């Protein structure tokens, strides 16, 4: 990974975080308002990262997968 990307966590870390949050939501282990705030922040952060044209393609694909999962969780919360 380039020096510019060293400060960014791997896409898998975001994916794991969103999956964990989805599990908590499904088990009623976190209040919906807290989950909505966390998911909103993750979607905004991931959207900014994916929009960075300097990211190598393989890193972008990991972030895009996490972003898609985060959007699915966000849609679930909106119901």
Short mmCIF file of C-alpha atoms in Angstrom, two decimals:
data_model
loop_
_atom_site.label_atom_id
_atom_site.label_comp_id
_atom_site.label_asym_id
_atom_site.label_seq_id
_atom_site.Cartn_x
_atom_site.Cartn_y
_atom_site.Cartn_z
CA UNK A 1 0.00 0.00 0.00
CA UNK A 2 1.27 3.49 -0.72
CA UNK A 3 2.25 5.91 2.02
CA UNK A 4 -0.88 7.96 1.29
CA UNK A 5 -3.07 4.96 2.12
CA UNK A 6 -1.19 3.83 5.24
CA UNK A 7 -3.53 5.77 7.52
CA UNK A 8 -6.66 4.11 6.11
CA UNK A 9 -7.93 0.83 7.56
CA UNK A 10 -8.31 -2.08 5.19
CA UNK A 11 -11.72 -2.47 3.56
CA UNK A 12 -12.21 -5.73 5.46
CA UNK A 13 -12.11 -3.83 8.75
CA UNK A 14 -15.02 -1.66 7.63
CA UNK A 15 -16.87 -4.74 6.37
CA UNK A 16 -16.36 -6.54 9.69
CA UNK A 17 -17.55 -3.46 11.61
CA UNK A 18 -20.72 -3.17 9.53
CA UNK A 19 -21.38 -6.91 9.85
CA UNK A 20 -20.98 -6.68 13.62
CA UNK A 21 -23.35 -3.72 13.72
CA UNK A 22 -25.87 -5.63 11.59
CA UNK A 23 -25.70 -8.54 14.06
CA UNK A 24 -26.31 -6.17 16.98
CA UNK A 25 -29.29 -4.62 15.21
CA UNK A 26 -30.77 -8.03 14.42
CA UNK A 27 -30.41 -9.12 18.05
CA UNK A 28 -31.78 -5.81 19.41
CA UNK A 29 -28.40 -5.35 21.07
CA UNK A 30 -28.11 -1.67 20.16
CA UNK A 31 -30.69 1.13 20.14
CA UNK A 32 -31.89 1.97 16.63
CA UNK A 33 -30.96 5.64 17.00
CA UNK A 34 -27.35 4.76 17.85
CA UNK A 35 -27.18 2.28 14.98
CA UNK A 36 -28.54 4.88 12.55
CA UNK A 37 -25.88 7.37 13.59
CA UNK A 38 -23.07 4.85 13.26
CA UNK A 39 -24.29 3.62 9.88
CA UNK A 40 -24.73 7.18 8.61
CA UNK A 41 -21.14 7.96 9.59
CA UNK A 42 -19.82 4.78 8.00
CA UNK A 43 -21.69 5.43 4.75
CA UNK A 44 -20.37 9.00 4.61
CA UNK A 45 -16.81 7.90 5.39
CA UNK A 46 -16.82 5.01 2.94
CA UNK A 47 -18.42 7.17 0.27
CA UNK A 48 -15.59 9.69 0.65
CA UNK A 49 -12.94 6.98 0.50
CA UNK A 50 -14.43 5.30 -2.57
CA UNK A 51 -14.66 8.67 -4.29
CA UNK A 52 -10.87 9.11 -3.96
CA UNK A 53 -9.41 8.60 -7.44
CA UNK A 54 -5.95 7.86 -6.00
CA UNK A 55 -6.99 4.61 -4.34
CA UNK A 56 -5.73 1.47 -6.08
CA UNK A 57 -8.51 -0.61 -7.62
CA UNK A 58 -8.14 -3.60 -5.27
CA UNK A 59 -8.47 -1.36 -2.22
CA UNK A 60 -11.49 0.42 -3.71
CA UNK A 61 -13.29 -2.90 -4.25
CA UNK A 62 -12.93 -3.76 -0.53
CA UNK A 63 -14.33 -0.39 0.51
CA UNK A 64 -17.14 -0.64 -2.07
CA UNK A 65 -18.18 -4.00 -0.59
CA UNK A 66 -18.29 -2.50 2.89
CA UNK A 67 -20.21 0.51 1.59
CA UNK A 68 -22.80 -1.73 -0.07
CA UNK A 69 -23.26 -3.69 3.15
CA UNK A 70 -23.56 -0.46 5.13
CA UNK A 71 -26.25 0.79 2.73
CA UNK A 72 -28.15 -2.49 3.12
CA UNK A 73 -28.06 -2.13 6.91
CA UNK A 74 -29.13 1.52 6.57
CA UNK A 75 -32.11 0.45 4.42
CA UNK A 76 -33.01 -2.19 7.02
CA UNK A 77 -33.01 0.48 9.72
CA UNK A 78 -35.19 2.78 7.62
CA UNK A 79 -38.02 0.22 7.56
#
